[in-house]
XYZ file of C-alpha atoms in Angstrom:
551
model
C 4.113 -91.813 59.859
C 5.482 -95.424 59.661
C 3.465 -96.522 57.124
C 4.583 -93.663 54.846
C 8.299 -94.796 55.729
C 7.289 -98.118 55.001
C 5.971 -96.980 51.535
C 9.206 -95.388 51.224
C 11.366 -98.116 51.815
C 9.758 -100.459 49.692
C 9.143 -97.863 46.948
C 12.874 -98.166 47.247
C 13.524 -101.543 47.515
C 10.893 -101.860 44.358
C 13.204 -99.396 42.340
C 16.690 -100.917 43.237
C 15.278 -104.353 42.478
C 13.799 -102.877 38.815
C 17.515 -100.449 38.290
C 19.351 -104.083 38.650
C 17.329 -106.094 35.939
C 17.370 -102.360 33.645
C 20.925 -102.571 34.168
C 21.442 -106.602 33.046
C 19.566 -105.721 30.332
C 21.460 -102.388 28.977
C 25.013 -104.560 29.924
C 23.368 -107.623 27.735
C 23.072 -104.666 24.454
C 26.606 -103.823 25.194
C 27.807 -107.158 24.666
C 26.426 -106.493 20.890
C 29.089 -104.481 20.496
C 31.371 -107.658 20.122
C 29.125 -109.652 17.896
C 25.339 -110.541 17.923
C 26.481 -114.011 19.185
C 28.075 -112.942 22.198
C 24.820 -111.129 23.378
C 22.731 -114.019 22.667
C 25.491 -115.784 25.131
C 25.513 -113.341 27.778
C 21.976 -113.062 27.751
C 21.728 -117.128 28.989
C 24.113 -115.611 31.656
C 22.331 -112.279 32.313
C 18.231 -112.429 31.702
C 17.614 -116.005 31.747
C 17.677 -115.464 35.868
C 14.828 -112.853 34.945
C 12.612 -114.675 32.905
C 12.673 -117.821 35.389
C 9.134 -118.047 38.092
C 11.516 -116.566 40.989
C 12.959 -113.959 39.410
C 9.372 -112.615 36.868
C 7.716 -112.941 40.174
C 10.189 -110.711 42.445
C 10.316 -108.562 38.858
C 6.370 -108.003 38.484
C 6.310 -107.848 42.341
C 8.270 -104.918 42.485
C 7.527 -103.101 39.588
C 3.804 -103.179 40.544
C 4.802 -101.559 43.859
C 6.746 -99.007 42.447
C 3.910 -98.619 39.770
C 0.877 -98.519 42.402
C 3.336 -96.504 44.902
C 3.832 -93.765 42.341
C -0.141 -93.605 41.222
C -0.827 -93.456 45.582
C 2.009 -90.439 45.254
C 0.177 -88.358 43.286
C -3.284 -88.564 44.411
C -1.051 -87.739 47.653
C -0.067 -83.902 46.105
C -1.809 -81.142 46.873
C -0.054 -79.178 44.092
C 1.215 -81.004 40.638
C 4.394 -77.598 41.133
C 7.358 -79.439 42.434
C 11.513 -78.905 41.734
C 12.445 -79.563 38.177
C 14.575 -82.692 39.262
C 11.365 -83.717 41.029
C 9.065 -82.921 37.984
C 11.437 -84.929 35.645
C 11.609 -87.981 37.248
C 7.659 -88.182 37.456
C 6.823 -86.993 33.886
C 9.689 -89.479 32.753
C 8.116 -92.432 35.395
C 4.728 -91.679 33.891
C 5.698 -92.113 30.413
C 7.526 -95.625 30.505
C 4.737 -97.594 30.846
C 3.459 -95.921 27.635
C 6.928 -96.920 26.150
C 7.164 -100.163 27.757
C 4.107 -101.638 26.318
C 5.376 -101.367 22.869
C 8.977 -103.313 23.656
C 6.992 -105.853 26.132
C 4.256 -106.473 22.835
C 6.870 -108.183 21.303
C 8.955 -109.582 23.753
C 7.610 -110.801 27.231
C 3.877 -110.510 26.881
C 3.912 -111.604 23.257
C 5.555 -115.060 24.571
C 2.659 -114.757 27.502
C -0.264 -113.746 25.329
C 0.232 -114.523 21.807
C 2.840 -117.679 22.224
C 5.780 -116.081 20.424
C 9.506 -116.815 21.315
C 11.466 -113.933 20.843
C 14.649 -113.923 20.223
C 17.413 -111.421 19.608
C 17.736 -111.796 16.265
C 13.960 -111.548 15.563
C 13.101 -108.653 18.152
C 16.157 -106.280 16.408
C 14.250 -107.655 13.100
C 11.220 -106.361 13.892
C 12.782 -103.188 15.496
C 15.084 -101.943 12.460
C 13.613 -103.661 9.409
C 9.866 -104.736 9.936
C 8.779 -101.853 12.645
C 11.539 -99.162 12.495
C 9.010 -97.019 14.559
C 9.407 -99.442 17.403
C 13.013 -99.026 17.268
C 12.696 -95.612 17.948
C 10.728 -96.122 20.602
C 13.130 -98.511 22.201
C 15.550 -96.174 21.975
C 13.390 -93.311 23.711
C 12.812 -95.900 26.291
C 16.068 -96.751 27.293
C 16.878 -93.001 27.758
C 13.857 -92.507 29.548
C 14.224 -95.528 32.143
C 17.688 -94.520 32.620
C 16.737 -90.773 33.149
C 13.921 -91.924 35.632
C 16.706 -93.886 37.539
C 19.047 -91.435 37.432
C 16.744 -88.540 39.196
C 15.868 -90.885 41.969
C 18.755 -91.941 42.901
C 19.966 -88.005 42.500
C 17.031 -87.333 44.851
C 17.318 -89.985 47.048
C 21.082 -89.739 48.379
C 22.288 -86.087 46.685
C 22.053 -84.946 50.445
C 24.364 -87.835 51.440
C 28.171 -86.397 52.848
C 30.072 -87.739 50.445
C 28.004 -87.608 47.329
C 29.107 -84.081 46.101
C 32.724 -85.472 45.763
C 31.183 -88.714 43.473
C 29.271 -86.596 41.416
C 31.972 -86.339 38.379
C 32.319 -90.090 38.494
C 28.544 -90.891 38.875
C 27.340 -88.089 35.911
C 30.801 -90.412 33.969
C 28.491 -93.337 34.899
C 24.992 -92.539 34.515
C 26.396 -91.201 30.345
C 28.825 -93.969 29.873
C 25.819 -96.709 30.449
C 23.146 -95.722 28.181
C 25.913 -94.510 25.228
C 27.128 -98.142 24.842
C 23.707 -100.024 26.105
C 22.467 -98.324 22.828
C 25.885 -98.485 21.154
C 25.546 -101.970 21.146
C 21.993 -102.128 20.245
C 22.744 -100.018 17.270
C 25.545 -102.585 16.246
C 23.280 -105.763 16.433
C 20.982 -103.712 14.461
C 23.293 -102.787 11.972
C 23.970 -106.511 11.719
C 20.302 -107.566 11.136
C 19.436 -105.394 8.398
C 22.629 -106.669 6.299
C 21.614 -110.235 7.567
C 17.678 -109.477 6.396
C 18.635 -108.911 2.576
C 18.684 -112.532 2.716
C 15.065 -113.692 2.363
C 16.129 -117.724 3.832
C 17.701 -116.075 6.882
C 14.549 -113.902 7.524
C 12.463 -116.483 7.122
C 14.156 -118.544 9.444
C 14.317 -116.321 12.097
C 10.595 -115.308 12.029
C 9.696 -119.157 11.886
C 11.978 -119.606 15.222
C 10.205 -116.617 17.300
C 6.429 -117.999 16.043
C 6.386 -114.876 13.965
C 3.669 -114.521 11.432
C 1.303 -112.244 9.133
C -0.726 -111.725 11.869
C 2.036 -111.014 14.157
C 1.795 -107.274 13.768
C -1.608 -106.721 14.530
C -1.762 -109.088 17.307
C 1.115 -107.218 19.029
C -1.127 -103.891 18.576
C -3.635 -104.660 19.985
C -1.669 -105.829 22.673
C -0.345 -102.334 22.544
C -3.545 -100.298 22.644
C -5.060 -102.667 25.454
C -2.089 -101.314 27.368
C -1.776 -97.783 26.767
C -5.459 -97.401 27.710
C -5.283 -99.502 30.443
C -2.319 -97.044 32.057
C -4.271 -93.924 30.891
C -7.043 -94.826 32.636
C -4.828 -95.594 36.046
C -3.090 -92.213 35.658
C -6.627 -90.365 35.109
C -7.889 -92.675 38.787
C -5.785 -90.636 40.996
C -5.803 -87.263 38.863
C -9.418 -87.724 39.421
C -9.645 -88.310 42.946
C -7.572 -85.196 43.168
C -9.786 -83.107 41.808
C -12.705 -84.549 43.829
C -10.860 -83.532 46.609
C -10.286 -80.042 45.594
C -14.785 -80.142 45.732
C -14.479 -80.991 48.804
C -15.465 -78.638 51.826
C -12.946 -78.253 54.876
C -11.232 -76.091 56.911
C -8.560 -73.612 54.973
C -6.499 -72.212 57.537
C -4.097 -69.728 56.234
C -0.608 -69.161 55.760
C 0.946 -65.915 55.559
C 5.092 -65.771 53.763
C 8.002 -63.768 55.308
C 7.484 -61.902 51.886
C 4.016 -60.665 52.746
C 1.604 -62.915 50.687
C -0.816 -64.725 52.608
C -2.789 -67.803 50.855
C -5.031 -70.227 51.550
C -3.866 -73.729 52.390
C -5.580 -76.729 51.412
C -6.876 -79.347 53.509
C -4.140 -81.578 54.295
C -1.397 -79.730 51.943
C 2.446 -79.639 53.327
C 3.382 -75.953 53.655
C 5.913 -76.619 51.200
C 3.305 -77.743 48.511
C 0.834 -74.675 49.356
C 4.273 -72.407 48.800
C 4.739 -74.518 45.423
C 0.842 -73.997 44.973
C 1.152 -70.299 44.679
C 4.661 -69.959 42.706
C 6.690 -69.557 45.477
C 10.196 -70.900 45.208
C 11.490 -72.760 48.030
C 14.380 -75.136 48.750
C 13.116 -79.135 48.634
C 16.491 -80.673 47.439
C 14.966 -84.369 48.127
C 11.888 -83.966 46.904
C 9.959 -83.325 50.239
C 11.110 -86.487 51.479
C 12.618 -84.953 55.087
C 15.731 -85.827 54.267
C 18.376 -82.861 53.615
C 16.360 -80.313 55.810
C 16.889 -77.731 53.219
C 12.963 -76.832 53.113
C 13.563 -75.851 56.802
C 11.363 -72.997 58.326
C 11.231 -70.510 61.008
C 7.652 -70.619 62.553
C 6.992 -67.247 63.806
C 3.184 -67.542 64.727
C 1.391 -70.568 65.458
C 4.146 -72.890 66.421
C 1.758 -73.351 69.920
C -0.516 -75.318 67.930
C 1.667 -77.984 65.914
C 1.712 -81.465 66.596
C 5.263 -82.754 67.548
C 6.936 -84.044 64.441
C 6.911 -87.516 63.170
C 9.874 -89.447 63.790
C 11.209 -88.870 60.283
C 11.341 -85.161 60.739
C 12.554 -85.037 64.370
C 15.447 -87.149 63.041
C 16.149 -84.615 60.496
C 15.634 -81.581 62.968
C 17.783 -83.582 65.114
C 20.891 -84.002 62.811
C 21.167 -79.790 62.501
C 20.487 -79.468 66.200
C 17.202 -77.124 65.239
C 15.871 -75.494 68.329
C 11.600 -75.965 68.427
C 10.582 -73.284 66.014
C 12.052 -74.749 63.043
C 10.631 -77.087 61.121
C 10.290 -78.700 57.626
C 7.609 -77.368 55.638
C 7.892 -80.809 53.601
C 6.375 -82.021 56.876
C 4.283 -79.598 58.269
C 0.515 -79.524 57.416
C -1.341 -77.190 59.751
C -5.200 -77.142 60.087
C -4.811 -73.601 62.001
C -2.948 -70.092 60.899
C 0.211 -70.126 60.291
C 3.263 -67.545 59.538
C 6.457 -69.084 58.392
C 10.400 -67.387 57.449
C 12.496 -69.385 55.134
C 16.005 -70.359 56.634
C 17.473 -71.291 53.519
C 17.408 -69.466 49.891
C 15.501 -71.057 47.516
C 18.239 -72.410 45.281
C 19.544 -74.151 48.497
C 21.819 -77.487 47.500
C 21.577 -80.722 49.172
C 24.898 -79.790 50.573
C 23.333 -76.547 52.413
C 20.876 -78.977 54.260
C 23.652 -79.868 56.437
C 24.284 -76.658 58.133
C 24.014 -75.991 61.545
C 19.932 -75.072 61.847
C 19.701 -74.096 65.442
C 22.072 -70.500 64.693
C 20.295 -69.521 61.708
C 20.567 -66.023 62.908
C 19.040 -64.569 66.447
C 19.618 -62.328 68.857
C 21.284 -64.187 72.093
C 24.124 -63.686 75.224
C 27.141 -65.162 74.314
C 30.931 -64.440 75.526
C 33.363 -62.986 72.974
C 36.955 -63.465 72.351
C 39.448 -61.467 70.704
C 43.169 -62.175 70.529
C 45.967 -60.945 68.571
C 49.494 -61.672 68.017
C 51.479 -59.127 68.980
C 54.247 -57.660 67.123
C 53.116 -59.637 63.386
C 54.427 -56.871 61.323
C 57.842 -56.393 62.830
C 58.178 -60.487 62.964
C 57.090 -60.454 58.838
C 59.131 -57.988 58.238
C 62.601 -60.070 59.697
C 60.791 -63.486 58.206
C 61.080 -64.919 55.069
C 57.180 -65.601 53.964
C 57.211 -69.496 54.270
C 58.212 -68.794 57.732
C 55.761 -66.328 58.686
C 52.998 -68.845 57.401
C 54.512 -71.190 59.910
C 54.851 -68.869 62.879
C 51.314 -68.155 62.187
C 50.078 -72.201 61.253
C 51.636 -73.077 65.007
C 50.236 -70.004 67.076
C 46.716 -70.772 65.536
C 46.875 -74.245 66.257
C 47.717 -73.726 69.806
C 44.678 -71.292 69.925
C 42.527 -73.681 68.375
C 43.328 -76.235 70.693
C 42.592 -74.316 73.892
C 39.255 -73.282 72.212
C 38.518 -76.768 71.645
C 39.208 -78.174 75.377
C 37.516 -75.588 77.133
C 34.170 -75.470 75.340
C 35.137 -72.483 72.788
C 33.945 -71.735 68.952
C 36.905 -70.700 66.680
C 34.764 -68.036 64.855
C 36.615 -66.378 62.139
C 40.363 -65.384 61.100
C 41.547 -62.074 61.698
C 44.833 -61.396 59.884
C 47.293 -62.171 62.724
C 44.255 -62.670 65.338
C 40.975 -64.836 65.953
C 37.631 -64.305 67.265
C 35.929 -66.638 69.430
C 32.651 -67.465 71.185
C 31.411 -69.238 74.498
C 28.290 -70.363 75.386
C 26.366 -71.223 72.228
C 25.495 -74.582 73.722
C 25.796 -73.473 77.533
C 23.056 -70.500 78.361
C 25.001 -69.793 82.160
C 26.287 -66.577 81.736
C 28.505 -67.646 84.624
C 29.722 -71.313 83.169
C 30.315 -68.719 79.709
C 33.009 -66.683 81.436
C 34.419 -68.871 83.143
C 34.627 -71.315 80.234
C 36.200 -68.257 78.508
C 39.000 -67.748 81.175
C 39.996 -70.931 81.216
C 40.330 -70.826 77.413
C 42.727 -68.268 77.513
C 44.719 -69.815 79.844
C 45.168 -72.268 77.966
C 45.900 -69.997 75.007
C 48.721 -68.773 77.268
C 50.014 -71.812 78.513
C 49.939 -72.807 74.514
C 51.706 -70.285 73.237
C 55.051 -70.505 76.337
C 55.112 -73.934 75.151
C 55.121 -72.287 70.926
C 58.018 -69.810 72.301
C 60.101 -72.462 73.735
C 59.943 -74.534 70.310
C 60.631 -71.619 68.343
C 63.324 -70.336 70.872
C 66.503 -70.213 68.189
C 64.102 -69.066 65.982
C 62.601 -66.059 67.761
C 64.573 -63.053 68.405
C 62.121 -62.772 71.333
C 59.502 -64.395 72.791
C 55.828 -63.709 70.632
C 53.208 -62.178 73.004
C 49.594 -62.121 72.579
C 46.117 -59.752 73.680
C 42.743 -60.632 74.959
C 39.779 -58.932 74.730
C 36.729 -60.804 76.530
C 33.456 -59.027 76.612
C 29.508 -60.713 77.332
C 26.452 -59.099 75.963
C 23.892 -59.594 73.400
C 24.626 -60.657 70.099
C 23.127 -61.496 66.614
C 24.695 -64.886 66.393
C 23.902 -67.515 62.967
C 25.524 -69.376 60.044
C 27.003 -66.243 57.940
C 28.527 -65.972 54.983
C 28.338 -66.640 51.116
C 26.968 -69.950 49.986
C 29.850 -72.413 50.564
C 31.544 -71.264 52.936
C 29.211 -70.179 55.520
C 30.335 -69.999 59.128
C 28.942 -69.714 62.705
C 29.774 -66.202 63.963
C 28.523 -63.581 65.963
C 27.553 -59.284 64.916
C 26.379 -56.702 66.277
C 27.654 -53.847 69.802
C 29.179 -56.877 71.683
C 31.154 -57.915 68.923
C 32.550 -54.540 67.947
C 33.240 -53.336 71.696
C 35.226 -56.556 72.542
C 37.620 -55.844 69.427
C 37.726 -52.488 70.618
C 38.880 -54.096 74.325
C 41.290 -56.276 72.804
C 42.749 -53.239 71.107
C 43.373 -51.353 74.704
C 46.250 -54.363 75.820
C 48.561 -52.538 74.033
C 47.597 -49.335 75.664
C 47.967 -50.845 78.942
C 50.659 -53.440 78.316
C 48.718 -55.986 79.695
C 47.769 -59.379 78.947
C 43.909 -59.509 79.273
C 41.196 -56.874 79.350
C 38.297 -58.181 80.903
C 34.981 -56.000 80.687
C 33.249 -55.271 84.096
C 29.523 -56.871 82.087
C 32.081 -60.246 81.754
C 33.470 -60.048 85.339
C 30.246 -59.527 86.759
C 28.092 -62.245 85.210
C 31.579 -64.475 86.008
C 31.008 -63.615 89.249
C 34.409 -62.785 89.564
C 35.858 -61.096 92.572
C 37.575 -58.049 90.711
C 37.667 -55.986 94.125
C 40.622 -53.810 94.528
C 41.262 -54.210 90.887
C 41.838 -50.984 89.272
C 38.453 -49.940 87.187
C 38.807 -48.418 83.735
C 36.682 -46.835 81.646
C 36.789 -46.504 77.792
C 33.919 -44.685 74.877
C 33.171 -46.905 72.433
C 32.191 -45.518 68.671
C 28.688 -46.016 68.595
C 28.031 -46.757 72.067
C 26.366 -43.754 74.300
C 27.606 -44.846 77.884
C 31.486 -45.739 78.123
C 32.036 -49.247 78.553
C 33.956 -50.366 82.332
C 36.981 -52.970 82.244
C 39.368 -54.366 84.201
C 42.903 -54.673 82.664
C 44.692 -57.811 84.107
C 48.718 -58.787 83.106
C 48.255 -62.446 83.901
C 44.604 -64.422 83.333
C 42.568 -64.219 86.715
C 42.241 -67.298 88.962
C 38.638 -66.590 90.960
């Protein structure tokens, strides 16, 4: 596992070091757009550092590790199916060498191999007036590198927190670059081919770059040394791939919350067997372990799996997963497995940062109801902006209690809140009392509201609480974007029901007998009450209490 990080990091450090001299060179066309004199300036300034032993070494160093790294990648796959950001960027890697060898022909290997000395003037001559194919390819090229970049980088940090709010700026970016890199280009260009109807000048500048009749098919076969020499590296791993797929080996299956059950191959990530067998599933980075949006539910077999690498535990670790979720970027089995995807397939980078431990499941938790008493009457005697600020202070005040005593502020209900204890804390007791000591602080909060608001109130605002424990379907609900951690199901409902009774018995608190009792509150000589619930058989025992119980 820390070799492949190590592969990673360099495969990084490779690209960044490649994306700086790309981007000297597109800023060096740019300058073009001034005159052809000023980019033969600012490339003394710009790629002379490049073409010097330090920096062609650290250049050919890294772009043969990126190169080999990519080649190792895709013997790596068990499935050629992958995302369509992940697809583009390794058709487009795959295809600059192919491009590359026609611009390096002329330029950088044609000063190595054939002892040329390029200039600008003579490699926009041979681009737009001797070779106009080549120029198209240059141009391809350049929109190629850049889109390679471009989906790495988008791969690499999309799951980052604050890249959703750079993306307008960076999309500005990655369109402004390439339009004037070739804006430029185009404008040198355009100056060459009025400077070539002179015969002297051409001359000249073919005489200065060591430019002659046998120029062209020198550079060639320069060109179709190269492209077969990168075919045949591409068809090396493609190859062993396919040996592989000969090979023998244990298949152990994998069966799909939808039903289908396949065969995985030896060594294949359960995300690449699901890719395998046209499945969609959620890989925002690529299968790198990095946004967790890939993330699974193991429901059989989970007994069996090795821990995960450190990689993937510091992913699972971020969400707070509990054990039975994993990434299926990371997960190769060699038994049976059965799997439930947590996230929909169309999941954004953004999505990998939910919560992953309450993706949904059934567990005891503490609710909380309260409600502002006496909202309507108060809106009705308010003016709106008012209300809203009644109702901004009242919730802050409940918020704050929630927060100091271990609470979840659930969701908004009109004039009220839910809340939930214990979703970190699995003592029923510590729960209940947790909860108690929440809404004593809701109380204490909202004397301290009625005192500021005193010439503002024509009386004091009063609240009721409705605390209940039971079982509970509690997860991340909600529509993409603005999912929250709440609670459904019996529990839920019969503690808005309790919450309800205050105002039949002009109380502050009900408490139901479940809550008291796995408190282990002393509630004797405490009047019992009893109250049928819709959709509940038996009727459900409470305790109705005018001030928050101390015991």
């Amino acid at each position: 596992m820390m070799v492949l990080r190590f592969r990673a990091d360099l495969r990084l450090v490779g690209a960044l070091v490649i994306l700086a001299f790309v981007i000297c060179h597109l800023v060096n066309h740019m300058l073009a757009l001034i005159s052809l004199d000023v980019a033969m300036a600012g490339h003394d300034v710009l790629m002379e550092p490049w073409e010097g032993a330090i920096g062609t070494g650290l250049l050919l160093t890294a772009g043969l590790t990126h190169y080999l790294n990519a080649l190792w990648a895709v013997y790596e796959r068990r499935t050629l199916r992958m995302g369509g950001v992940e697809a583009w960027q390794l058709g487009l890697g795959l295809s600059i060498p192919f491009l590359m060898i026609v611009h390096l022909s002329g330029t950088r290997l044609g000063e190595l191999v054939l002892g040329l000395e390029p200039g600008y003037p003579s490699v926009l001559l041979s681009q737009w007036v001797l070779s106009p194919w080549k120029g198209v390819s240059q141009a391809i090229l350049v929109l190629v590198v850049w889109g390679h970049a471009c989906a790495g980088l988008h791969l690499r940090f999309s799951m980052r927190s604050g890249y959703d709010s750079a993306r307008p700026w960076l999309l500005a970016l990655a369109v402004v670059v390439p339009t004037l890199s070739l804006a430029g280009w185009v404008a040198g260009g355009s100056f060459v081919m009025r400077a070539a109807a002179d015969p002297q000048w051409t001359g000249r500048v073919l005489a200065e770059a060591h430019m002659g009749p046998d120029t062209a098919a020198d550079t060639l076969r320069l060109m179709l040394i190269g492209v077969g020499l990168h075919a045949l590296l591409i068809a090396l791993p493609l190859g062993g791939r396919a040996l592989r797929l000969l090979g023998g080996g244990k298949r152990p299956q994998l069966t799909h919350s939808s039903g289908r059950v396949m065969r995985m191959m030896p060594g294949a990530s359960v995300l690449e067997t699901l890719q395998d067998h046209g499945i969609a599933h959620a890989a925002a980075c690529g299968g790198k372990a990095r946004c967790t949006t890939c993330r699974v539910r193991v429901r059989a077999g989970a007994d069996r799996l090795p821990p995960p690498g450190p990689q993937e535990m510091a992913a699972l670790t971020r969400i707070e997963a509990p054990p039975e979720v994993r990434l299926a970027c990371q997960l190769r089995p060699d038994h049976d497995l059965a799997v439930l995807p947590l996230l929909p397939s169309d999941a954004a980078a953004a999505e990998g940062r939910l919560h992953g431990g309450l993706d949904g499941r059934e567990r005891h938790v503490v609710v909380m109801f309260v409600d502002l008493r006496g909202s309507t009457t108060l809106g009705e005697a308010k003016m709106p902006y008012d209300m809203l600020f009644i109702l901004h202070r009242f919730f802050q005040q409940m918020t704050r209690a929630l927060s100091a005593t271990g609470g979840h502020y659930s969701n908004f209900t009109g004039d009220g809140l839910m809340a939930l204890y214990g979703l970190k804390v699995g003592d029923a007791g510590k729960m209940v009392k947790a909860a108690l000591a929440g809404a004593r602080q809701m109380v204490a909060g909202l004397e301290a509201l009625n005192a500021e608001l005193a010439m503002e109130l024509s009386a004091p605002l009063r609240m009721g609480i409705g605390i209940h424990y039971g079982e509970a379907i509690v997860g991340t609900m909600g529509p993409p974007g603005a999912q929250i951690v709440s609670a459904i199901g019996d529990t839920v409902n019969t503690t808005a029901r309790l919450e309800g009774l205050t105002k039949d018995h002009d109380c502050l608190l009900v408490l139901s007998a479940a809550a008291a009792l796995a408190g282990g509150l002393d509630v004797a000589g405490e009047p019992r009450h009893q109250v049928t619930v819709k959709g509940r058989v038996e009727p459900v025992e409470f305790f109705a209490f005018r001030e928050i119980p101390d015991r």
